[in-house]
Amino acid sequence: MNLHEYQGKEILASYGVTIQRGRVATTPDEAVEAAKLVTEETGTGWHVIKAQVHAGGRGKGGGVKLAKSLEEVKSIANDILGMQLITPQTSAEGKKVHQILIAEDVYYPGESEVEEYYLSVLLDRVNGVNMIMYSTEGGMDIEAVAENTPELIFTETIDPAVGLQAFQARRIAFNLGLSGKAMKEMIGFVGSIVNAYDGIDASLFEINPVIKTSDNRILAVDAKVALDDNGLFRHKVLAELRDVREEDQTEVEADQAGLSFVKLDGNVGCMVNGAGLAMATMDIIKMSGGNPANFLDVGGTADAERVEKAFRIILGDSNVKAILVNIFGGIVRCDRVAQGIVDAYKSIGNIPVPIIVRLQGTNAAEAKVLIDESGLKVYSAIALQEAADLVKKILG
């Protein structure tokens, strides 16, 4: 689950991380009042207006601007709120901006001694441990830095048995070229970031940039935070921070129905029970000349209501030219699933694309009879290859 910048910063601050302070607004008038409060709290005369969407590169799309007066705060807020913000990390349609962060200007007018760094904590999936990635090239696309100047990317592996060690935090500060007060602050900053990462079961903490001010303070100017969904049961308060407006609405609908769904770009819809079988089904579709349009796992209770919901979600994609239902009847009986498919088909009405149903396992033969005798435009199969051949035939 992704968080907004302001939410990530609030979490960081609760763990003792120094952040760029600010307040959230949803209207231009709220933005002006927020700017006044930020000025009272920080003494800043200028404000940075930041669109709050789940995407990086906001500045490139016009979603981050500097306001030097309250009049500019209102004008910029009016421009950003409601816009479709397009960045390198959004679709071509972009994301609608529903709220903005009115933040203090930490670069100060005329400031020339600010240094920017990149720092993130994430999972090293190859080695199965957490790691810190950091660079002196803050404020830039870290992917471009890694590709063009890989020698400027540093990493520290965190041993899960002992956690982050003091010498590692010192080495990070040293590699960033810091000394004195700034070095001491960076050591504490790194430790607090790692504590926050562990404390909320995050899968990513990315601060780009971390800055060193002219008076040698270290603070987080941005915060990209992703939480591990599997750990949310331990963090009920954090789970409430979810902003479904930022997510694919079809995936949100599927989640609310208890379905595991991921939208893809293909032309064959998939309805399967079990993640492993779903991945194998997508392979079958590719081998048959098609492309999977989704990953959809209905789970072990594929009753008529759930099957109907799955069909409606798949049919919401205009690119779908056929649907392959691949069910293994272990916990659930195949004939019960088949009856659910027939009932769902009749409930939905006219389904404009052919449906291939492959049922294997308990009562598979009875299920095939139900499908064949339904009188509906449904093709039944028992063998996996038979289902693949039907996909290929239908796609032409």
mmCIF file of C-alpha atoms in Angstrom:
data_model
loop_
_atom_site.group_PDB
_atom_site.id
_atom_site.type_symbol
_atom_site.label_atom_id
_atom_site.label_comp_id
_atom_site.label_asym_id
_atom_site.label_seq_id
_atom_site.Cartn_x
_atom_site.Cartn_y
_atom_site.Cartn_z
ATOM 1 C CA MET A 1 0.000 0.000 0.000
ATOM 2 C CA ASN A 2 1.441 3.357 -1.041
ATOM 3 C CA LEU A 3 1.255 6.493 1.080
ATOM 4 C CA HIS A 4 1.223 10.157 0.164
ATOM 5 C CA GLU A 5 4.283 12.282 0.841
ATOM 6 C CA TYR A 6 2.663 14.100 3.764
ATOM 7 C CA GLN A 7 1.644 10.795 5.361
ATOM 8 C CA GLY A 8 5.142 9.390 4.986
ATOM 9 C CA LYS A 9 6.636 12.515 6.519
ATOM 10 C CA GLU A 10 4.297 12.298 9.507
ATOM 11 C CA ILE A 11 5.491 8.737 10.116
ATOM 12 C CA LEU A 12 9.128 9.787 9.787
ATOM 13 C CA ALA A 13 8.634 12.640 12.240
ATOM 14 C CA SER A 14 7.104 10.240 14.775
ATOM 15 C CA TYR A 15 10.380 8.297 14.661
ATOM 16 C CA GLY A 16 12.492 11.381 15.244
ATOM 17 C CA VAL A 17 13.378 12.185 11.627
ATOM 18 C CA THR A 18 13.677 15.893 10.840
ATOM 19 C CA ILE A 19 11.335 16.713 7.956
ATOM 20 C CA GLN A 20 10.341 19.611 5.740
ATOM 21 C CA ARG A 21 7.232 20.758 7.599
ATOM 22 C CA GLY A 22 3.935 21.521 5.962
ATOM 23 C CA ARG A 23 0.148 21.228 5.985
ATOM 24 C CA VAL A 24 -2.357 19.644 3.615
ATOM 25 C CA ALA A 25 -5.076 21.556 1.767
ATOM 26 C CA THR A 26 -7.895 20.559 -0.568
ATOM 27 C CA THR A 27 -9.011 24.023 -1.765
ATOM 28 C CA PRO A 28 -7.182 27.254 -2.671
ATOM 29 C CA ASP A 29 -8.595 29.003 0.407
ATOM 30 C CA GLU A 30 -7.417 26.149 2.629
ATOM 31 C CA ALA A 31 -3.994 26.466 0.991
ATOM 32 C CA VAL A 32 -3.738 30.116 2.020
ATOM 33 C CA GLU A 33 -4.688 29.321 5.618
ATOM 34 C CA ALA A 34 -2.241 26.416 5.630
ATOM 35 C CA ALA A 35 0.521 28.713 4.348
ATOM 36 C CA LYS A 36 -0.160 31.179 7.183
ATOM 37 C CA LEU A 37 0.120 28.396 9.756
ATOM 38 C CA VAL A 38 3.329 27.059 8.191
ATOM 39 C CA THR A 39 4.800 30.571 8.362
ATOM 40 C CA GLU A 40 3.874 30.826 12.044
ATOM 41 C CA GLU A 41 5.407 27.434 12.785
ATOM 42 C CA THR A 42 8.591 27.753 10.745
ATOM 43 C CA GLY A 43 9.164 31.419 9.988
ATOM 44 C CA THR A 44 9.319 30.740 6.250
ATOM 45 C CA GLY A 45 8.228 33.487 3.881
ATOM 46 C CA TRP A 46 8.070 31.292 0.796
ATOM 47 C CA HIS A 47 6.151 28.038 0.374
ATOM 48 C CA VAL A 48 6.512 24.956 -1.815
ATOM 49 C CA ILE A 49 3.200 23.725 -3.229
ATOM 50 C CA LYS A 50 3.272 19.978 -3.869
ATOM 51 C CA ALA A 51 0.628 17.830 -5.552
ATOM 52 C CA GLN A 52 -0.151 14.752 -3.443
ATOM 53 C CA VAL A 53 -0.423 11.775 -5.784
ATOM 54 C CA HIS A 54 1.112 8.311 -5.732
ATOM 55 C CA ALA A 55 3.741 8.992 -8.378
ATOM 56 C CA GLY A 56 7.264 10.307 -8.624
ATOM 57 C CA GLY A 57 8.503 13.031 -10.949
ATOM 58 C CA ARG A 58 5.749 15.440 -9.898
ATOM 59 C CA GLY A 59 7.891 18.478 -10.524
ATOM 60 C CA LYS A 60 8.391 17.480 -14.159
ATOM 61 C CA GLY A 61 4.630 17.507 -14.665
ATOM 62 C CA GLY A 62 4.057 20.872 -13.015
ATOM 63 C CA GLY A 63 2.982 19.420 -9.687
ATOM 64 C CA VAL A 64 5.630 21.132 -7.530
ATOM 65 C CA LYS A 65 5.955 24.928 -7.550
ATOM 66 C CA LEU A 66 7.385 27.679 -5.366
ATOM 67 C CA ALA A 67 5.104 30.440 -4.077
ATOM 68 C CA LYS A 68 6.702 33.687 -2.859
ATOM 69 C CA SER A 69 3.506 35.268 -1.519
ATOM 70 C CA LEU A 70 0.057 34.281 -0.259
ATOM 71 C CA GLU A 71 -1.392 35.471 -3.565
ATOM 72 C CA GLU A 72 0.880 33.065 -5.405
ATOM 73 C CA VAL A 73 -0.040 30.282 -2.957
ATOM 74 C CA LYS A 74 -3.709 30.697 -3.880
ATOM 75 C CA SER A 75 -3.039 31.008 -7.605
ATOM 76 C CA ILE A 76 -0.749 27.960 -7.763
ATOM 77 C CA ALA A 77 -3.103 25.923 -5.572
ATOM 78 C CA ASN A 78 -5.936 26.759 -7.944
ATOM 79 C CA ASP A 79 -3.838 25.565 -10.896
ATOM 80 C CA ILE A 80 -2.675 22.289 -9.325
ATOM 81 C CA LEU A 81 -5.837 21.143 -7.530
ATOM 82 C CA GLY A 82 -8.038 19.181 -9.901
ATOM 83 C CA MET A 83 -5.403 18.907 -12.629
ATOM 84 C CA GLN A 84 -4.574 15.609 -14.317
ATOM 85 C CA LEU A 85 -0.927 15.369 -13.339
ATOM 86 C CA ILE A 86 1.151 13.425 -15.870
ATOM 87 C CA THR A 87 4.606 12.280 -14.766
ATOM 88 C CA PRO A 88 7.064 9.615 -15.964
ATOM 89 C CA GLN A 89 5.457 7.293 -13.397
ATOM 90 C CA THR A 90 1.785 7.749 -14.346
ATOM 91 C CA SER A 91 -0.268 6.529 -17.266
ATOM 92 C CA ALA A 92 -0.882 8.757 -20.266
ATOM 93 C CA GLU A 93 -4.097 9.934 -18.580
ATOM 94 C CA GLY A 94 -2.209 10.990 -15.451
ATOM 95 C CA LYS A 95 -3.604 11.217 -11.934
ATOM 96 C CA LYS A 96 -6.143 13.721 -10.666
ATOM 97 C CA VAL A 97 -4.826 15.913 -7.846
ATOM 98 C CA HIS A 98 -7.248 15.972 -4.909
ATOM 99 C CA GLN A 99 -4.977 17.546 -2.298
ATOM 100 C CA ILE A 100 -1.760 19.506 -2.019
ATOM 101 C CA LEU A 101 0.961 19.924 0.587
ATOM 102 C CA ILE A 102 1.902 23.486 1.544
ATOM 103 C CA ALA A 103 5.480 23.041 2.743
ATOM 104 C CA GLU A 104 8.120 25.350 4.151
ATOM 105 C CA ASP A 105 10.857 26.521 1.819
ATOM 106 C CA VAL A 106 13.995 24.875 3.195
ATOM 107 C CA TYR A 107 16.307 26.161 0.471
ATOM 108 C CA TYR A 108 16.056 29.732 1.771
ATOM 109 C CA PRO A 109 16.235 32.764 -0.571
ATOM 110 C CA GLY A 110 19.740 33.108 -1.928
ATOM 111 C CA GLU A 111 20.825 29.786 -0.390
ATOM 112 C CA SER A 112 23.906 28.434 -2.154
ATOM 113 C CA GLU A 113 25.264 25.846 0.241
ATOM 114 C CA VAL A 114 22.458 23.285 0.211
ATOM 115 C CA GLU A 115 23.572 19.758 -0.655
ATOM 116 C CA GLU A 116 21.127 17.087 -1.883
ATOM 117 C CA TYR A 117 21.431 13.337 -1.309
ATOM 118 C CA TYR A 118 19.435 10.234 -2.143
ATOM 119 C CA LEU A 119 18.643 7.628 0.531
ATOM 120 C CA SER A 120 16.306 4.653 0.582
ATOM 121 C CA VAL A 121 15.672 1.545 2.654
ATOM 122 C CA LEU A 122 14.283 -1.427 0.758
ATOM 123 C CA LEU A 123 14.297 -5.202 0.498
ATOM 124 C CA ASP A 124 17.170 -6.851 -1.348
ATOM 125 C CA ARG A 125 15.102 -9.654 -2.864
ATOM 126 C CA VAL A 126 18.118 -11.535 -4.194
ATOM 127 C CA ASN A 127 19.686 -11.971 -0.769
ATOM 128 C CA GLY A 128 16.521 -11.788 1.331
ATOM 129 C CA VAL A 129 17.709 -8.923 3.554
ATOM 130 C CA ASN A 130 17.001 -5.226 3.923
ATOM 131 C CA MET A 131 19.458 -2.760 2.492
ATOM 132 C CA ILE A 132 20.179 0.960 2.403
ATOM 133 C CA MET A 133 20.853 2.541 -0.980
ATOM 134 C CA TYR A 134 22.287 6.034 -1.055
ATOM 135 C CA SER A 135 24.032 8.519 -3.312
ATOM 136 C CA THR A 136 25.444 12.017 -3.410
ATOM 137 C CA GLU A 137 23.241 12.648 -6.462
ATOM 138 C CA GLY A 138 20.022 13.570 -4.672
ATOM 139 C CA GLY A 139 17.129 15.241 -6.446
ATOM 140 C CA MET A 140 17.779 13.262 -9.641
ATOM 141 C CA ASP A 141 16.262 10.101 -11.122
ATOM 142 C CA ILE A 142 18.143 7.410 -9.255
ATOM 143 C CA GLU A 143 17.642 5.012 -12.181
ATOM 144 C CA ALA A 144 19.511 7.408 -14.468
ATOM 145 C CA VAL A 145 22.282 7.811 -11.897
ATOM 146 C CA ALA A 146 22.622 4.032 -11.586
ATOM 147 C CA GLU A 147 22.799 3.626 -15.365
ATOM 148 C CA ASN A 148 25.136 6.484 -16.189
ATOM 149 C CA THR A 149 27.315 6.778 -13.064
ATOM 150 C CA PRO A 150 26.961 3.533 -11.082
ATOM 151 C CA GLU A 151 30.058 4.402 -9.043
ATOM 152 C CA LEU A 152 27.954 7.072 -7.298
ATOM 153 C CA ILE A 153 25.516 4.485 -5.908
ATOM 154 C CA PHE A 154 26.416 3.010 -2.507
ATOM 155 C CA THR A 155 24.690 0.261 -0.529
ATOM 156 C CA GLU A 156 24.710 -1.113 3.009
ATOM 157 C CA THR A 157 23.255 -4.525 3.801
ATOM 158 C CA ILE A 158 21.434 -4.797 7.131
ATOM 159 C CA ASP A 159 22.084 -8.106 8.885
ATOM 160 C CA PRO A 160 18.656 -9.170 10.244
ATOM 161 C CA ALA A 161 20.312 -10.813 13.263
ATOM 162 C CA VAL A 162 21.925 -7.615 14.560
ATOM 163 C CA GLY A 163 20.259 -4.755 12.674
ATOM 164 C CA LEU A 164 21.946 -1.594 11.449
ATOM 165 C CA GLN A 165 25.330 -1.116 13.086
ATOM 166 C CA ALA A 166 26.772 2.227 14.168
ATOM 167 C CA PHE A 167 29.804 1.844 11.917
ATOM 168 C CA GLN A 168 27.505 1.426 8.920
ATOM 169 C CA ALA A 169 25.685 4.692 9.668
ATOM 170 C CA ARG A 170 29.067 6.412 10.041
ATOM 171 C CA ARG A 171 30.234 4.957 6.727
ATOM 172 C CA ILE A 172 27.120 6.288 4.989
ATOM 173 C CA ALA A 173 27.764 9.788 6.327
ATOM 174 C CA PHE A 174 31.442 9.554 5.347
ATOM 175 C CA ASN A 175 30.667 8.371 1.798
ATOM 176 C CA LEU A 176 28.306 11.331 1.424
ATOM 177 C CA GLY A 177 31.208 13.627 2.215
ATOM 178 C CA LEU A 178 29.877 14.874 5.554
ATOM 179 C CA SER A 179 31.764 15.913 8.652
ATOM 180 C CA GLY A 180 31.203 17.613 11.979
ATOM 181 C CA LYS A 181 27.612 18.461 12.911
ATOM 182 C CA ALA A 182 26.228 17.355 9.547
ATOM 183 C CA MET A 183 27.882 13.943 9.908
ATOM 184 C CA LYS A 184 26.458 13.491 13.401
ATOM 185 C CA GLU A 185 22.988 14.467 12.199
ATOM 186 C CA MET A 186 23.163 12.107 9.224
ATOM 187 C CA ILE A 187 24.136 9.191 11.490
ATOM 188 C CA GLY A 188 21.052 9.809 13.620
ATOM 189 C CA PHE A 189 18.926 10.393 10.508
ATOM 190 C CA VAL A 190 19.883 7.014 9.007
ATOM 191 C CA GLY A 191 19.192 5.181 12.255
ATOM 192 C CA SER A 192 15.756 6.772 12.571
ATOM 193 C CA ILE A 193 14.855 5.947 8.962
ATOM 194 C CA VAL A 194 15.719 2.281 9.495
ATOM 195 C CA ASN A 195 13.725 2.205 12.750
ATOM 196 C CA ALA A 196 10.724 3.684 10.941
ATOM 197 C CA TYR A 197 11.060 1.162 8.105
ATOM 198 C CA ASP A 198 11.112 -1.752 10.538
ATOM 199 C CA GLY A 199 8.489 -0.306 12.840
ATOM 200 C CA ILE A 200 5.720 0.001 10.256
ATOM 201 C CA ASP A 201 6.537 -3.116 8.192
ATOM 202 C CA ALA A 202 7.420 -1.042 5.142
ATOM 203 C CA SER A 203 8.647 -2.457 1.850
ATOM 204 C CA LEU A 204 10.162 0.858 0.723
ATOM 205 C CA PHE A 205 11.290 4.119 2.271
ATOM 206 C CA GLU A 206 12.727 6.514 -0.327
ATOM 207 C CA ILE A 207 13.847 10.041 0.544
ATOM 208 C CA ASN A 208 14.839 12.040 -2.527
ATOM 209 C CA PRO A 209 16.214 14.431 -1.698
ATOM 210 C CA VAL A 210 17.665 14.405 1.778
ATOM 211 C CA ILE A 211 19.281 17.815 2.183
ATOM 212 C CA LYS A 212 22.030 19.402 4.225
ATOM 213 C CA THR A 213 21.230 23.049 4.877
ATOM 214 C CA SER A 214 23.791 25.818 5.188
ATOM 215 C CA ASP A 215 23.594 25.471 8.977
ATOM 216 C CA ASN A 216 24.361 21.714 8.653
ATOM 217 C CA ARG A 217 20.899 20.379 9.441
ATOM 218 C CA ILE A 218 19.862 17.110 7.765
ATOM 219 C CA LEU A 219 16.206 16.780 6.817
ATOM 220 C CA ALA A 220 13.834 14.880 4.555
ATOM 221 C CA VAL A 221 12.351 17.028 1.802
ATOM 222 C CA ASP A 222 10.360 14.181 0.260
ATOM 223 C CA ALA A 223 9.059 10.787 1.401
ATOM 224 C CA LYS A 224 7.964 7.888 -0.759
ATOM 225 C CA VAL A 225 6.635 5.120 1.463
ATOM 226 C CA ALA A 226 5.203 1.728 0.537
ATOM 227 C CA LEU A 227 3.784 -0.583 3.198
ATOM 228 C CA ASP A 228 3.804 -4.367 3.039
ATOM 229 C CA ASP A 229 0.133 -5.339 2.692
ATOM 230 C CA ASN A 230 0.831 -8.568 4.565
ATOM 231 C CA GLY A 231 1.779 -6.573 7.657
ATOM 232 C CA LEU A 232 -1.210 -4.226 7.724
ATOM 233 C CA PHE A 233 -3.106 -6.419 10.188
ATOM 234 C CA ARG A 234 -0.572 -5.219 12.763
ATOM 235 C CA HIS A 235 -1.073 -1.556 11.843
ATOM 236 C CA LYS A 236 -4.794 -0.770 11.786
ATOM 237 C CA VAL A 237 -4.173 2.971 11.989
ATOM 238 C CA LEU A 238 -1.834 2.891 8.987
ATOM 239 C CA ALA A 239 -4.302 0.776 6.998
ATOM 240 C CA GLU A 240 -6.788 3.647 7.340
ATOM 241 C CA LEU A 241 -4.381 5.925 5.431
ATOM 242 C CA ARG A 242 -5.162 4.097 2.183
ATOM 243 C CA ASP A 243 -6.352 6.441 -0.562
ATOM 244 C CA VAL A 244 -8.350 4.325 -3.007
ATOM 245 C CA ARG A 245 -8.687 7.313 -5.348
ATOM 246 C CA GLU A 246 -5.041 6.714 -6.277
ATOM 247 C CA GLU A 247 -5.578 3.064 -7.181
ATOM 248 C CA ASP A 248 -7.034 1.299 -10.206
ATOM 249 C CA GLN A 249 -10.762 1.280 -9.462
ATOM 250 C CA THR A 250 -11.254 -2.178 -10.914
ATOM 251 C CA GLU A 251 -8.634 -3.553 -8.551
ATOM 252 C CA VAL A 252 -10.305 -1.751 -5.640
ATOM 253 C CA GLU A 253 -13.667 -3.267 -6.592
ATOM 254 C CA ALA A 254 -12.120 -6.733 -6.823
ATOM 255 C CA ASP A 255 -10.429 -6.333 -3.447
ATOM 256 C CA GLN A 256 -13.716 -5.366 -1.829
ATOM 257 C CA ALA A 257 -15.251 -8.530 -3.300
ATOM 258 C CA GLY A 258 -12.454 -10.686 -1.881
ATOM 259 C CA LEU A 259 -10.867 -11.351 -5.271
ATOM 260 C CA SER A 260 -7.142 -11.158 -6.019
ATOM 261 C CA PHE A 261 -7.006 -9.128 -9.220
ATOM 262 C CA VAL A 262 -4.296 -7.401 -11.213
ATOM 263 C CA LYS A 263 -5.107 -5.709 -14.519
ATOM 264 C CA LEU A 264 -2.787 -6.424 -17.460
ATOM 265 C CA ASP A 265 -2.691 -5.293 -21.093
ATOM 266 C CA GLY A 266 -3.737 -8.449 -22.951
ATOM 267 C CA ASN A 267 -6.843 -9.744 -24.721
ATOM 268 C CA VAL A 268 -7.768 -12.941 -22.823
ATOM 269 C CA GLY A 269 -9.426 -12.655 -19.435
ATOM 270 C CA CYS A 270 -8.482 -15.221 -16.792
ATOM 271 C CA MET A 271 -10.554 -16.581 -13.930
ATOM 272 C CA VAL A 272 -8.644 -19.139 -11.855
ATOM 273 C CA ASN A 273 -8.565 -20.537 -8.320
ATOM 274 C CA GLY A 274 -5.062 -20.474 -6.886
ATOM 275 C CA ALA A 275 -2.110 -18.184 -7.604
ATOM 276 C CA GLY A 276 0.113 -20.920 -9.025
ATOM 277 C CA LEU A 277 -2.585 -22.154 -11.370
ATOM 278 C CA ALA A 278 -3.274 -18.558 -12.410
ATOM 279 C CA MET A 279 0.349 -18.038 -13.425
ATOM 280 C CA ALA A 280 0.348 -21.334 -15.334
ATOM 281 C CA THR A 281 -2.863 -20.254 -17.066
ATOM 282 C CA MET A 282 -1.269 -17.019 -18.204
ATOM 283 C CA ASP A 283 1.615 -19.039 -19.641
ATOM 284 C CA ILE A 284 -0.888 -21.207 -21.535
ATOM 285 C CA ILE A 285 -2.539 -18.141 -23.002
ATOM 286 C CA LYS A 286 0.817 -16.785 -24.191
ATOM 287 C CA MET A 287 1.724 -20.145 -25.747
ATOM 288 C CA SER A 288 -1.619 -20.133 -27.572
ATOM 289 C CA GLY A 289 -0.934 -16.816 -29.245
ATOM 290 C CA GLY A 290 -2.869 -14.589 -26.881
ATOM 291 C CA ASN A 291 -1.968 -12.256 -24.034
ATOM 292 C CA PRO A 292 -3.487 -12.377 -20.546
ATOM 293 C CA ALA A 293 -5.680 -9.385 -19.761
ATOM 294 C CA ASN A 294 -5.553 -9.919 -16.022
ATOM 295 C CA PHE A 295 -4.571 -12.049 -13.071
ATOM 296 C CA LEU A 296 -7.725 -13.050 -11.176
ATOM 297 C CA ASP A 297 -7.795 -15.591 -8.361
ATOM 298 C CA VAL A 298 -11.322 -16.359 -7.098
ATOM 299 C CA GLY A 299 -9.961 -18.463 -4.239
ATOM 300 C CA GLY A 300 -11.365 -21.702 -2.913
ATOM 301 C CA THR A 301 -15.002 -20.601 -2.624
ATOM 302 C CA ALA A 302 -15.985 -20.015 -6.239
ATOM 303 C CA ASP A 303 -19.746 -19.751 -5.674
ATOM 304 C CA ALA A 304 -22.203 -18.159 -8.125
ATOM 305 C CA GLU A 305 -22.009 -14.702 -6.544
ATOM 306 C CA ARG A 306 -18.209 -14.594 -6.614
ATOM 307 C CA VAL A 307 -18.046 -15.978 -10.146
ATOM 308 C CA GLU A 308 -20.554 -13.383 -11.349
ATOM 309 C CA LYS A 309 -18.539 -10.594 -9.749
ATOM 310 C CA ALA A 310 -15.373 -11.920 -11.390
ATOM 311 C CA PHE A 311 -17.065 -12.025 -14.805
ATOM 312 C CA ARG A 312 -18.284 -8.439 -14.448
ATOM 313 C CA ILE A 313 -14.816 -7.217 -13.509
ATOM 314 C CA ILE A 314 -13.184 -9.002 -16.447
ATOM 315 C CA LEU A 315 -15.839 -7.768 -18.882
ATOM 316 C CA GLY A 316 -15.173 -4.203 -17.749
ATOM 317 C CA ASP A 317 -12.026 -4.375 -19.890
ATOM 318 C CA SER A 318 -12.927 -3.592 -23.519
ATOM 319 C CA ASN A 319 -9.729 -5.299 -24.713
ATOM 320 C CA VAL A 320 -10.926 -8.739 -23.615
ATOM 321 C CA LYS A 321 -11.783 -10.934 -26.633
ATOM 322 C CA ALA A 322 -12.223 -14.218 -24.752
ATOM 323 C CA ILE A 323 -12.344 -15.500 -21.175
ATOM 324 C CA LEU A 324 -10.593 -18.624 -19.928
ATOM 325 C CA VAL A 325 -11.931 -20.105 -16.691
ATOM 326 C CA ASN A 326 -9.485 -22.620 -15.253
ATOM 327 C CA ILE A 327 -10.609 -24.243 -11.999
ATOM 328 C CA PHE A 328 -9.079 -27.141 -10.111
ATOM 329 C CA GLY A 329 -11.729 -28.767 -7.956
ATOM 330 C CA GLY A 330 -9.929 -29.697 -4.771
ATOM 331 C CA ILE A 331 -11.670 -27.908 -1.934
ATOM 332 C CA VAL A 332 -14.538 -26.823 -4.161
ATOM 333 C CA ARG A 333 -16.524 -29.289 -6.338
ATOM 334 C CA CYS A 334 -16.312 -28.688 -10.081
ATOM 335 C CA ASP A 335 -20.044 -29.210 -10.631
ATOM 336 C CA ARG A 336 -20.788 -26.497 -8.089
ATOM 337 C CA VAL A 337 -18.452 -24.117 -9.909
ATOM 338 C CA ALA A 338 -20.027 -25.049 -13.250
ATOM 339 C CA GLN A 339 -23.486 -24.300 -11.888
ATOM 340 C CA GLY A 340 -22.153 -20.989 -10.604
ATOM 341 C CA ILE A 341 -20.837 -20.159 -14.077
ATOM 342 C CA VAL A 342 -24.170 -20.973 -15.688
ATOM 343 C CA ASP A 343 -26.092 -18.948 -13.089
ATOM 344 C CA ALA A 344 -23.699 -16.031 -13.428
ATOM 345 C CA TYR A 345 -23.946 -16.120 -17.223
ATOM 346 C CA LYS A 346 -27.744 -15.973 -17.064
ATOM 347 C CA SER A 347 -27.692 -13.234 -14.427
ATOM 348 C CA ILE A 348 -25.349 -10.991 -16.416
ATOM 349 C CA GLY A 349 -27.272 -11.530 -19.644
ATOM 350 C CA ASN A 350 -25.611 -11.241 -23.014
ATOM 351 C CA ILE A 351 -21.861 -11.788 -22.665
ATOM 352 C CA PRO A 352 -20.256 -10.556 -25.894
ATOM 353 C CA VAL A 353 -17.135 -12.726 -25.782
ATOM 354 C CA PRO A 354 -16.694 -16.523 -25.855
ATOM 355 C CA ILE A 355 -15.965 -18.295 -22.573
ATOM 356 C CA ILE A 356 -13.723 -21.347 -22.295
ATOM 357 C CA VAL A 357 -14.201 -23.352 -19.120
ATOM 358 C CA ARG A 358 -11.661 -25.928 -18.027
ATOM 359 C CA LEU A 359 -12.652 -27.803 -14.868
ATOM 360 C CA GLN A 360 -10.499 -30.553 -13.403
ATOM 361 C CA GLY A 361 -10.792 -32.424 -10.128
ATOM 362 C CA THR A 362 -13.765 -33.452 -8.047
ATOM 363 C CA ASN A 363 -16.876 -34.047 -10.187
ATOM 364 C CA ALA A 364 -15.191 -32.674 -13.323
ATOM 365 C CA ALA A 365 -17.190 -34.971 -15.625
ATOM 366 C CA GLU A 366 -20.483 -33.852 -14.108
ATOM 367 C CA ALA A 367 -19.373 -30.258 -14.468
ATOM 368 C CA LYS A 368 -18.656 -30.733 -18.166
ATOM 369 C CA VAL A 369 -22.183 -32.091 -18.697
ATOM 370 C CA LEU A 370 -23.664 -29.046 -16.946
ATOM 371 C CA ILE A 371 -21.697 -26.691 -19.181
ATOM 372 C CA ASP A 372 -22.409 -28.598 -22.406
ATOM 373 C CA GLU A 373 -26.154 -28.837 -21.730
ATOM 374 C CA SER A 374 -26.570 -25.214 -20.585
ATOM 375 C CA GLY A 375 -27.286 -23.960 -24.098
ATOM 376 C CA LEU A 376 -24.967 -21.037 -23.483
ATOM 377 C CA LYS A 377 -22.022 -19.850 -25.546
ATOM 378 C CA VAL A 378 -19.543 -21.645 -23.317
ATOM 379 C CA TYR A 379 -16.828 -24.057 -24.457
ATOM 380 C CA SER A 380 -15.913 -26.770 -21.973
ATOM 381 C CA ALA A 381 -12.600 -28.579 -21.608
ATOM 382 C CA ILE A 382 -11.056 -31.011 -19.147
ATOM 383 C CA ALA A 383 -7.454 -31.257 -20.342
ATOM 384 C CA LEU A 384 -5.171 -28.244 -20.123
ATOM 385 C CA GLN A 385 -4.048 -28.646 -23.736
ATOM 386 C CA GLU A 386 -7.677 -28.789 -24.831
ATOM 387 C CA ALA A 387 -8.321 -25.428 -23.202
ATOM 388 C CA ALA A 388 -5.197 -23.986 -24.842
ATOM 389 C CA ASP A 389 -6.314 -25.228 -28.266
ATOM 390 C CA LEU A 390 -9.720 -23.613 -27.797
ATOM 391 C CA VAL A 391 -8.086 -20.288 -26.935
ATOM 392 C CA LYS A 392 -5.987 -20.485 -30.075
ATOM 393 C CA LYS A 393 -8.970 -21.408 -32.220
ATOM 394 C CA ILE A 394 -11.174 -18.607 -30.887
ATOM 395 C CA LEU A 395 -8.491 -15.963 -31.276
ATOM 396 C CA GLY A 396 -8.023 -17.096 -34.867
#
